[in-house]
């Protein structure tokens, strides 16, 4: 096997993860499935939260939120890079002013779109955002206004569910289509422009990374529900320029090998397809196309020119693993909700909401959600914070290092579950 040069900075952080065990049990039988989120769809109802840092503060009792700032302050052992994620208050003045020197890159003002997920600057992908909240509907309508002179750009940025703060690095998206859907019986926009709109679906493509310099109207976040945020942003470095190719090292080959090991385990179990087992790797509904979606990658796919597509593919896998956990949690939550509702006697009224059941059931469900969320975060397959760390990293090498650590952590997790790796490299 051809030797692969591994950058020194990677060795200490991942060699223990890879070769902790050479003798592992026979692989388990697990049902697999389709990658569910290659093109993320976001149903957005973000509100500013000022709660204590717990993982059970999501409004949906069957959800598994991971966008918590407190996790970055005390990250899991497998994710030390989360400490490098920087946050800012929406109500603050942003970054301190410079010494008066002209900016190194362009600066402009654009709508700011806080989200509980992370969009990567993969220009081969598209994102679909389903806007239900008034401020987001107004932003969508403004982006699609026929008399708009500025490009239809906006900045998607991760918002912390516990602190309400936002990450300092976001992704610029360009709206390419806005589908406005009206309330029943309404054939057009109402007198104030938005109240007859039921939802606005925005299809967007990534343009690049950006650093948020300042929030121009922080009062809009906690004030009027029909006003959206505007931010002064500065162009970031995606590492895709012509000169960035010069930074390529042997780390790309090593990352491709790690990815290949993880992929081979998922694809092999997808091909077996002989049962889900007590702890399946992926939701059974995804079994039909895991082999096609989780495509092989070469070292050059992890180079500066194609890195974001490779990162986006692995993020899709993380989204799918998360959805499997969510499906299991929701089934358990629904069982408790139905049991509590039936205990009251009489007919069963649907839907059953958390506020409709007794206090003990609500407490049990919150504890169940918190326990499952902590277990999931510990797997290292988080599609939010891990990939925020990647877009926050400085330059291609640091991003490659972070993605490699994420993939190594998953390989170690699979080893502990009894899956074997191919150390021969053939």
GROMACS .gro file of C-alpha atoms in nm:
model
  426
    1UNK     CA    1   0.000   0.000   0.000
    2UNK     CA    2   0.134   0.343  -0.088
    3UNK     CA    3   0.238   0.534   0.220
    4UNK     CA    4   0.034   0.843   0.301
    5UNK     CA    5   0.202   1.143   0.456
    6UNK     CA    6   0.008   1.258   0.762
    7UNK     CA    7   0.052   1.618   0.886
    8UNK     CA    8   0.209   1.631   1.229
    9UNK     CA    9  -0.084   1.829   1.376
   10UNK     CA   10  -0.318   1.539   1.299
   11UNK     CA   11  -0.111   1.259   1.447
   12UNK     CA   12  -0.156   1.320   1.818
   13UNK     CA   13  -0.527   1.398   1.790
   14UNK     CA   14  -0.632   1.093   1.590
   15UNK     CA   15  -0.385   0.805   1.601
   16UNK     CA   16  -0.534   0.679   1.927
   17UNK     CA   17  -0.880   0.690   1.773
   18UNK     CA   18  -0.777   0.482   1.473
   19UNK     CA   19  -0.566   0.205   1.618
   20UNK     CA   20  -0.704   0.163   1.969
   21UNK     CA   21  -0.802  -0.190   1.882
   22UNK     CA   22  -0.693  -0.423   1.602
   23UNK     CA   23  -0.894  -0.719   1.724
   24UNK     CA   24  -1.263  -0.641   1.704
   25UNK     CA   25  -1.574  -0.862   1.704
   26UNK     CA   26  -1.770  -0.958   1.395
   27UNK     CA   27  -1.974  -0.674   1.249
   28UNK     CA   28  -2.332  -0.635   1.364
   29UNK     CA   29  -2.642  -0.655   1.146
   30UNK     CA   30  -2.806  -0.317   1.097
   31UNK     CA   31  -3.059  -0.183   0.850
   32UNK     CA   32  -2.959   0.129   0.661
   33UNK     CA   33  -3.115   0.384   0.448
   34UNK     CA   34  -3.140   0.688   0.238
   35UNK     CA   35  -2.951   1.005   0.321
   36UNK     CA   36  -3.234   1.228   0.423
   37UNK     CA   37  -3.082   1.575   0.417
   38UNK     CA   38  -2.840   1.616   0.129
   39UNK     CA   39  -3.025   1.943   0.056
   40UNK     CA   40  -3.134   2.082   0.394
   41UNK     CA   41  -3.493   2.195   0.438
   42UNK     CA   42  -3.545   2.427   0.733
   43UNK     CA   43  -3.883   2.499   0.889
   44UNK     CA   44  -3.791   2.816   1.072
   45UNK     CA   45  -3.957   2.946   1.388
   46UNK     CA   46  -3.662   3.085   1.582
   47UNK     CA   47  -3.734   3.302   1.885
   48UNK     CA   48  -3.476   3.459   2.117
   49UNK     CA   49  -3.419   3.233   2.417
   50UNK     CA   50  -3.275   3.332   2.753
   51UNK     CA   51  -3.281   3.002   2.933
   52UNK     CA   52  -3.037   2.813   3.148
   53UNK     CA   53  -2.810   2.580   2.948
   54UNK     CA   54  -2.994   2.249   2.927
   55UNK     CA   55  -3.043   2.027   2.627
   56UNK     CA   56  -3.416   1.993   2.692
   57UNK     CA   57  -3.523   2.344   2.607
   58UNK     CA   58  -3.664   2.269   2.260
   59UNK     CA   59  -4.033   2.334   2.206
   60UNK     CA   60  -4.079   1.994   2.038
   61UNK     CA   61  -4.052   1.718   2.302
   62UNK     CA   62  -3.947   1.472   2.030
   63UNK     CA   63  -3.663   1.684   1.898
   64UNK     CA   64  -3.288   1.652   1.957
   65UNK     CA   65  -3.147   2.005   1.960
   66UNK     CA   66  -2.770   2.039   1.965
   67UNK     CA   67  -2.719   2.410   1.892
   68UNK     CA   68  -2.612   2.499   2.245
   69UNK     CA   69  -2.336   2.743   2.330
   70UNK     CA   70  -2.263   2.576   2.662
   71UNK     CA   71  -2.149   2.263   2.475
   72UNK     CA   72  -1.875   2.472   2.311
   73UNK     CA   73  -1.756   2.594   2.650
   74UNK     CA   74  -1.730   2.237   2.782
   75UNK     CA   75  -1.715   2.017   2.470
   76UNK     CA   76  -1.707   1.635   2.459
   77UNK     CA   77  -1.365   1.472   2.459
   78UNK     CA   78  -1.401   1.392   2.089
   79UNK     CA   79  -1.473   1.755   1.995
   80UNK     CA   80  -1.210   1.987   2.150
   81UNK     CA   81  -1.228   2.210   1.840
   82UNK     CA   82  -1.570   2.337   1.952
   83UNK     CA   83  -1.393   2.575   2.190
   84UNK     CA   84  -1.281   2.774   1.886
   85UNK     CA   85  -1.639   2.863   1.784
   86UNK     CA   86  -1.698   3.231   1.860
   87UNK     CA   87  -2.034   3.384   1.952
   88UNK     CA   88  -2.176   3.734   1.976
   89UNK     CA   89  -2.482   3.896   2.131
   90UNK     CA   90  -2.743   4.012   1.885
   91UNK     CA   91  -2.792   4.322   2.097
   92UNK     CA   92  -2.420   4.409   2.102
   93UNK     CA   93  -2.232   4.641   1.870
   94UNK     CA   94  -2.049   4.346   1.716
   95UNK     CA   95  -1.673   4.332   1.666
   96UNK     CA   96  -1.456   4.617   1.798
   97UNK     CA   97  -1.362   4.882   1.541
   98UNK     CA   98  -1.030   4.850   1.361
   99UNK     CA   99  -0.751   5.109   1.350
  100UNK     CA  100  -0.906   5.294   1.058
  101UNK     CA  101  -0.734   5.088   0.790
  102UNK     CA  102  -0.950   4.998   0.489
  103UNK     CA  103  -1.105   4.650   0.498
  104UNK     CA  104  -0.913   4.370   0.329
  105UNK     CA  105  -1.231   4.231   0.168
  106UNK     CA  106  -1.566   4.372   0.065
  107UNK     CA  107  -1.817   4.469   0.330
  108UNK     CA  108  -2.189   4.510   0.286
  109UNK     CA  109  -2.517   4.508   0.474
  110UNK     CA  110  -2.762   4.221   0.424
  111UNK     CA  111  -3.047   4.041   0.603
  112UNK     CA  112  -2.936   3.816   0.887
  113UNK     CA  113  -3.113   3.482   0.918
  114UNK     CA  114  -3.051   3.304   1.255
  115UNK     CA  115  -3.108   2.929   1.222
  116UNK     CA  116  -3.068   2.621   1.444
  117UNK     CA  117  -2.861   2.452   1.170
  118UNK     CA  118  -2.543   2.520   0.972
  119UNK     CA  119  -2.527   2.569   0.596
  120UNK     CA  120  -2.191   2.499   0.434
  121UNK     CA  121  -2.062   2.709   0.141
  122UNK     CA  122  -2.093   2.414  -0.097
  123UNK     CA  123  -2.178   2.578  -0.428
  124UNK     CA  124  -2.299   2.249  -0.574
  125UNK     CA  125  -2.585   2.231  -0.322
  126UNK     CA  126  -2.915   2.409  -0.265
  127UNK     CA  127  -3.103   2.492   0.054
  128UNK     CA  128  -3.479   2.513   0.104
  129UNK     CA  129  -3.608   2.734   0.386
  130UNK     CA  130  -3.975   2.719   0.478
  131UNK     CA  131  -4.056   3.051   0.645
  132UNK     CA  132  -4.353   3.061   0.880
  133UNK     CA  133  -4.267   3.350   1.110
  134UNK     CA  134  -4.367   3.703   1.007
  135UNK     CA  135  -4.016   3.847   1.011
  136UNK     CA  136  -3.886   3.570   0.787
  137UNK     CA  137  -4.181   3.600   0.548
  138UNK     CA  138  -4.109   3.971   0.516
  139UNK     CA  139  -3.744   3.902   0.445
  140UNK     CA  140  -3.838   3.650   0.174
  141UNK     CA  141  -4.077   3.899   0.013
  142UNK     CA  142  -3.811   4.172   0.020
  143UNK     CA  143  -3.555   3.941  -0.140
  144UNK     CA  144  -3.801   3.868  -0.420
  145UNK     CA  145  -3.927   4.226  -0.465
  146UNK     CA  146  -3.939   4.319  -0.835
  147UNK     CA  147  -3.795   4.667  -0.766
  148UNK     CA  148  -3.506   4.535  -0.557
  149UNK     CA  149  -3.171   4.678  -0.670
  150UNK     CA  150  -2.934   4.487  -0.439
  151UNK     CA  151  -2.853   4.119  -0.506
  152UNK     CA  152  -3.092   3.881  -0.320
  153UNK     CA  153  -2.829   3.782  -0.066
  154UNK     CA  154  -2.875   3.700   0.303
  155UNK     CA  155  -2.655   3.557   0.577
  156UNK     CA  156  -2.755   3.229   0.742
  157UNK     CA  157  -2.601   3.199   1.087
  158UNK     CA  158  -2.627   2.950   1.372
  159UNK     CA  159  -2.821   3.069   1.678
  160UNK     CA  160  -2.767   2.912   2.019
  161UNK     CA  161  -3.082   2.766   2.172
  162UNK     CA  162  -2.966   2.827   2.528
  163UNK     CA  163  -2.812   3.177   2.519
  164UNK     CA  164  -2.988   3.327   2.216
  165UNK     CA  165  -2.648   3.441   2.084
  166UNK     CA  166  -2.530   3.386   1.728
  167UNK     CA  167  -2.208   3.250   1.582
  168UNK     CA  168  -1.973   3.512   1.439
  169UNK     CA  169  -1.921   3.321   1.115
  170UNK     CA  170  -2.209   3.251   0.880
  171UNK     CA  171  -2.280   3.152   0.520
  172UNK     CA  172  -2.400   3.387   0.249
  173UNK     CA  173  -2.692   3.246   0.052
  174UNK     CA  174  -2.843   3.378  -0.271
  175UNK     CA  175  -3.218   3.340  -0.311
  176UNK     CA  176  -3.293   3.191  -0.653
  177UNK     CA  177  -3.665   3.130  -0.604
  178UNK     CA  178  -3.933   3.243  -0.358
  179UNK     CA  179  -4.264   3.052  -0.352
  180UNK     CA  180  -4.527   3.256  -0.165
  181UNK     CA  181  -4.827   3.059  -0.037
  182UNK     CA  182  -5.133   3.253   0.083
  183UNK     CA  183  -5.394   3.187   0.348
  184UNK     CA  184  -5.708   3.008   0.232
  185UNK     CA  185  -5.939   3.252   0.053
  186UNK     CA  186  -5.667   3.511  -0.004
  187UNK     CA  187  -5.552   3.571  -0.357
  188UNK     CA  188  -5.285   3.832  -0.293
  189UNK     CA  189  -5.074   4.016  -0.038
  190UNK     CA  190  -5.267   4.202   0.230
  191UNK     CA  191  -5.254   4.572   0.307
  192UNK     CA  192  -4.936   4.543   0.514
  193UNK     CA  193  -4.768   4.297   0.281
  194UNK     CA  194  -4.744   3.982   0.493
  195UNK     CA  195  -5.052   3.895   0.700
  196UNK     CA  196  -5.226   3.712   0.414
  197UNK     CA  197  -4.917   3.499   0.352
  198UNK     CA  198  -4.923   3.152   0.507
  199UNK     CA  199  -4.562   3.074   0.432
  200UNK     CA  200  -4.281   3.167   0.195
  201UNK     CA  201  -4.049   2.893   0.070
  202UNK     CA  202  -3.705   3.019  -0.031
  203UNK     CA  203  -3.469   2.815  -0.248
  204UNK     CA  204  -3.114   2.940  -0.214
  205UNK     CA  205  -2.760   2.854  -0.319
  206UNK     CA  206  -2.446   2.918  -0.110
  207UNK     CA  207  -2.215   3.200  -0.215
  208UNK     CA  208  -1.943   3.184   0.049
  209UNK     CA  209  -1.851   3.248   0.411
  210UNK     CA  210  -1.878   3.576   0.597
  211UNK     CA  211  -1.783   3.726   0.932
  212UNK     CA  212  -2.053   3.927   1.105
  213UNK     CA  213  -1.919   4.267   1.202
  214UNK     CA  214  -2.222   4.440   1.351
  215UNK     CA  215  -2.599   4.409   1.394
  216UNK     CA  216  -2.755   4.730   1.266
  217UNK     CA  217  -3.102   4.687   1.421
  218UNK     CA  218  -3.078   4.459   1.727
  219UNK     CA  219  -3.412   4.590   1.855
  220UNK     CA  220  -3.585   4.396   1.574
  221UNK     CA  221  -3.496   4.064   1.737
  222UNK     CA  222  -3.689   4.117   2.058
  223UNK     CA  223  -3.928   4.380   1.931
  224UNK     CA  224  -4.160   4.361   1.633
  225UNK     CA  225  -4.218   4.010   1.505
  226UNK     CA  226  -4.246   4.148   1.152
  227UNK     CA  227  -3.898   4.305   1.134
  228UNK     CA  228  -3.589   4.105   1.043
  229UNK     CA  229  -3.227   4.167   1.140
  230UNK     CA  230  -2.976   4.349   0.922
  231UNK     CA  231  -2.604   4.292   0.968
  232UNK     CA  232  -2.282   4.442   0.840
  233UNK     CA  233  -2.074   4.150   0.716
  234UNK     CA  234  -1.728   4.097   0.570
  235UNK     CA  235  -1.638   3.840   0.310
  236UNK     CA  236  -1.476   3.528   0.451
  237UNK     CA  237  -1.220   3.288   0.303
  238UNK     CA  238  -1.370   2.966   0.165
  239UNK     CA  239  -1.028   2.834   0.063
  240UNK     CA  240  -1.138   2.780  -0.298
  241UNK     CA  241  -0.918   3.040  -0.467
  242UNK     CA  242  -0.655   2.954  -0.725
  243UNK     CA  243  -0.368   3.009  -0.484
  244UNK     CA  244  -0.528   2.792  -0.216
  245UNK     CA  245  -0.430   2.479  -0.411
  246UNK     CA  246  -0.076   2.541  -0.294
  247UNK     CA  247  -0.181   2.450   0.061
  248UNK     CA  248  -0.265   2.086  -0.027
  249UNK     CA  249  -0.079   1.825   0.178
  250UNK     CA  250  -0.085   1.450   0.245
  251UNK     CA  251  -0.370   1.515   0.487
  252UNK     CA  252  -0.620   1.492   0.201
  253UNK     CA  253  -0.519   1.130   0.136
  254UNK     CA  254  -0.547   1.046   0.503
  255UNK     CA  255  -0.894   1.208   0.526
  256UNK     CA  256  -1.006   1.011   0.221
  257UNK     CA  257  -0.888   0.688   0.384
  258UNK     CA  258  -1.075   0.761   0.706
  259UNK     CA  259  -1.389   0.851   0.512
  260UNK     CA  260  -1.355   0.532   0.309
  261UNK     CA  261  -1.344   0.322   0.627
  262UNK     CA  262  -1.657   0.486   0.767
  263UNK     CA  263  -1.835   0.459   0.432
  264UNK     CA  264  -1.747   0.091   0.388
  265UNK     CA  265  -1.913   0.006   0.720
  266UNK     CA  266  -2.235   0.190   0.636
  267UNK     CA  267  -2.252   0.054   0.281
  268UNK     CA  268  -2.175  -0.305   0.389
  269UNK     CA  269  -2.457  -0.301   0.641
  270UNK     CA  270  -2.690  -0.143   0.384
  271UNK     CA  271  -2.618  -0.430   0.148
  272UNK     CA  272  -2.681  -0.690   0.419
  273UNK     CA  273  -3.024  -0.542   0.493
  274UNK     CA  274  -3.115  -0.824   0.732
  275UNK     CA  275  -3.264  -0.632   1.021
  276UNK     CA  276  -3.225  -0.318   1.221
  277UNK     CA  277  -3.107  -0.458   1.552
  278UNK     CA  278  -3.150  -0.281   1.887
  279UNK     CA  279  -2.929   0.014   1.790
  280UNK     CA  280  -2.936   0.072   1.412
  281UNK     CA  281  -2.683   0.306   1.256
  282UNK     CA  282  -2.938   0.469   1.028
  283UNK     CA  283  -3.318   0.486   1.010
  284UNK     CA  284  -3.465   0.191   0.816
  285UNK     CA  285  -3.644   0.432   0.579
  286UNK     CA  286  -3.304   0.532   0.440
  287UNK     CA  287  -3.207   0.181   0.329
  288UNK     CA  288  -3.286   0.216  -0.041
  289UNK     CA  289  -3.017   0.455  -0.155
  290UNK     CA  290  -2.739   0.469   0.104
  291UNK     CA  291  -2.495   0.313  -0.141
  292UNK     CA  292  -2.570   0.567  -0.414
  293UNK     CA  293  -2.581   0.875  -0.190
  294UNK     CA  294  -2.276   0.799   0.025
  295UNK     CA  295  -2.043   0.797  -0.276
  296UNK     CA  296  -1.671   0.714  -0.265
  297UNK     CA  297  -1.432   1.008  -0.230
  298UNK     CA  298  -1.073   1.047  -0.346
  299UNK     CA  299  -0.793   1.251  -0.185
  300UNK     CA  300  -0.853   1.535  -0.431
  301UNK     CA  301  -1.212   1.557  -0.309
  302UNK     CA  302  -1.072   1.681   0.023
  303UNK     CA  303  -0.851   1.940  -0.145
  304UNK     CA  304  -0.928   2.314  -0.139
  305UNK     CA  305  -1.126   2.311  -0.463
  306UNK     CA  306  -1.371   2.035  -0.363
  307UNK     CA  307  -1.351   2.035   0.016
  308UNK     CA  308  -1.696   2.182   0.082
  309UNK     CA  309  -1.870   1.916  -0.127
  310UNK     CA  310  -1.694   1.645   0.074
  311UNK     CA  311  -1.780   1.814   0.403
  312UNK     CA  312  -2.142   1.855   0.290
  313UNK     CA  313  -2.165   1.484   0.210
  314UNK     CA  314  -2.046   1.387   0.557
  315UNK     CA  315  -2.278   1.645   0.713
  316UNK     CA  316  -2.565   1.476   0.527
  317UNK     CA  317  -2.467   1.149   0.692
  318UNK     CA  318  -2.470   1.324   1.032
  319UNK     CA  319  -2.819   1.463   0.960
  320UNK     CA  320  -2.942   1.115   0.873
  321UNK     CA  321  -2.794   0.955   1.185
  322UNK     CA  322  -2.962   1.228   1.388
  323UNK     CA  323  -3.298   1.166   1.220
  324UNK     CA  324  -3.278   0.800   1.319
  325UNK     CA  325  -3.236   0.905   1.682
  326UNK     CA  326  -3.520   1.158   1.647
  327UNK     CA  327  -3.756   0.894   1.507
  328UNK     CA  328  -3.684   0.661   1.799
  329UNK     CA  329  -3.726   0.939   2.055
  330UNK     CA  330  -4.054   1.058   1.904
  331UNK     CA  331  -4.196   0.706   1.913
  332UNK     CA  332  -4.112   0.679   2.284
  333UNK     CA  333  -4.252   1.028   2.353
  334UNK     CA  334  -4.575   0.953   2.165
  335UNK     CA  335  -4.621   0.636   2.367
  336UNK     CA  336  -4.597   0.828   2.693
  337UNK     CA  337  -4.829   1.104   2.567
  338UNK     CA  338  -5.097   0.855   2.459
  339UNK     CA  339  -5.070   0.659   2.782
  340UNK     CA  340  -5.111   0.976   2.989
  341UNK     CA  341  -5.405   1.099   2.780
  342UNK     CA  342  -5.586   0.765   2.803
  343UNK     CA  343  -5.544   0.758   3.180
  344UNK     CA  344  -5.778   1.057   3.203
  345UNK     CA  345  -6.065   0.856   3.057
  346UNK     CA  346  -6.298   0.954   2.777
  347UNK     CA  347  -6.210   0.987   2.410
  348UNK     CA  348  -5.863   1.053   2.279
  349UNK     CA  349  -5.827   1.404   2.137
  350UNK     CA  350  -5.551   1.453   1.881
  351UNK     CA  351  -5.298   1.602   1.861
  352UNK     CA  352  -5.178   1.544   2.216
  353UNK     CA  353  -4.958   1.832   2.328
  354UNK     CA  354  -4.711   1.837   2.611
  355UNK     CA  355  -4.918   2.094   2.799
  356UNK     CA  356  -5.220   1.860   2.788
  357UNK     CA  357  -5.063   1.587   3.003
  358UNK     CA  358  -4.987   1.567   3.375
  359UNK     CA  359  -4.678   1.718   3.533
  360UNK     CA  360  -4.508   1.382   3.596
  361UNK     CA  361  -4.538   1.284   3.229
  362UNK     CA  362  -4.402   1.622   3.121
  363UNK     CA  363  -4.106   1.580   3.354
  364UNK     CA  364  -4.040   1.224   3.237
  365UNK     CA  365  -4.048   1.332   2.873
  366UNK     CA  366  -3.809   1.621   2.933
  367UNK     CA  367  -3.568   1.390   3.116
  368UNK     CA  368  -3.597   1.138   2.834
  369UNK     CA  369  -3.522   1.408   2.579
  370UNK     CA  370  -3.228   1.541   2.776
  371UNK     CA  371  -3.076   1.195   2.822
  372UNK     CA  372  -3.112   1.108   2.453
  373UNK     CA  373  -2.975   1.444   2.342
  374UNK     CA  374  -2.667   1.408   2.564
  375UNK     CA  375  -2.610   1.055   2.433
  376UNK     CA  376  -2.640   1.179   2.077
  377UNK     CA  377  -2.405   1.474   2.129
  378UNK     CA  378  -2.150   1.232   2.274
  379UNK     CA  379  -2.146   1.034   1.946
  380UNK     CA  380  -1.966   1.321   1.775
  381UNK     CA  381  -2.205   1.309   1.475
  382UNK     CA  382  -2.361   1.649   1.535
  383UNK     CA  383  -2.447   1.826   1.206
  384UNK     CA  384  -2.465   2.169   1.371
  385UNK     CA  385  -2.183   2.260   1.611
  386UNK     CA  386  -1.921   2.034   1.449
  387UNK     CA  387  -1.971   2.199   1.113
  388UNK     CA  388  -1.988   2.545   1.267
  389UNK     CA  389  -1.638   2.469   1.391
  390UNK     CA  390  -1.537   2.384   1.034
  391UNK     CA  391  -1.664   2.708   0.881
  392UNK     CA  392  -1.512   2.901   1.174
  393UNK     CA  393  -1.167   2.746   1.117
  394UNK     CA  394  -0.887   2.953   0.962
  395UNK     CA  395  -0.788   2.822   0.622
  396UNK     CA  396  -0.805   2.490   0.442
  397UNK     CA  397  -0.560   2.296   0.660
  398UNK     CA  398  -0.742   2.377   0.982
  399UNK     CA  399  -1.078   2.288   0.823
  400UNK     CA  400  -0.937   1.961   0.693
  401UNK     CA  401  -0.795   1.886   1.037
  402UNK     CA  402  -1.134   1.944   1.202
  403UNK     CA  403  -1.328   1.733   0.950
  404UNK     CA  404  -1.072   1.453   0.984
  405UNK     CA  405  -1.113   1.454   1.362
  406UNK     CA  406  -1.492   1.433   1.323
  407UNK     CA  407  -1.462   1.135   1.089
  408UNK     CA  408  -1.204   0.968   1.314
  409UNK     CA  409  -1.439   1.004   1.609
  410UNK     CA  410  -1.713   0.828   1.412
  411UNK     CA  411  -1.474   0.550   1.313
  412UNK     CA  412  -1.385   0.497   1.679
  413UNK     CA  413  -1.756   0.488   1.770
  414UNK     CA  414  -1.819   0.222   1.507
  415UNK     CA  415  -1.522   0.018   1.634
  416UNK     CA  416  -1.666   0.025   1.984
  417UNK     CA  417  -1.997  -0.100   1.845
  418UNK     CA  418  -1.818  -0.401   1.702
  419UNK     CA  419  -1.749  -0.298   1.343
  420UNK     CA  420  -1.410  -0.383   1.196
  421UNK     CA  421  -1.188  -0.162   0.979
  422UNK     CA  422  -0.967  -0.254   0.688
  423UNK     CA  423  -0.612  -0.179   0.806
  424UNK     CA  424  -0.463  -0.320   0.485
  425UNK     CA  425  -0.589  -0.024   0.280
  426UNK     CA  426  -0.676  -0.256  -0.010
   0.00000   0.00000   0.00000
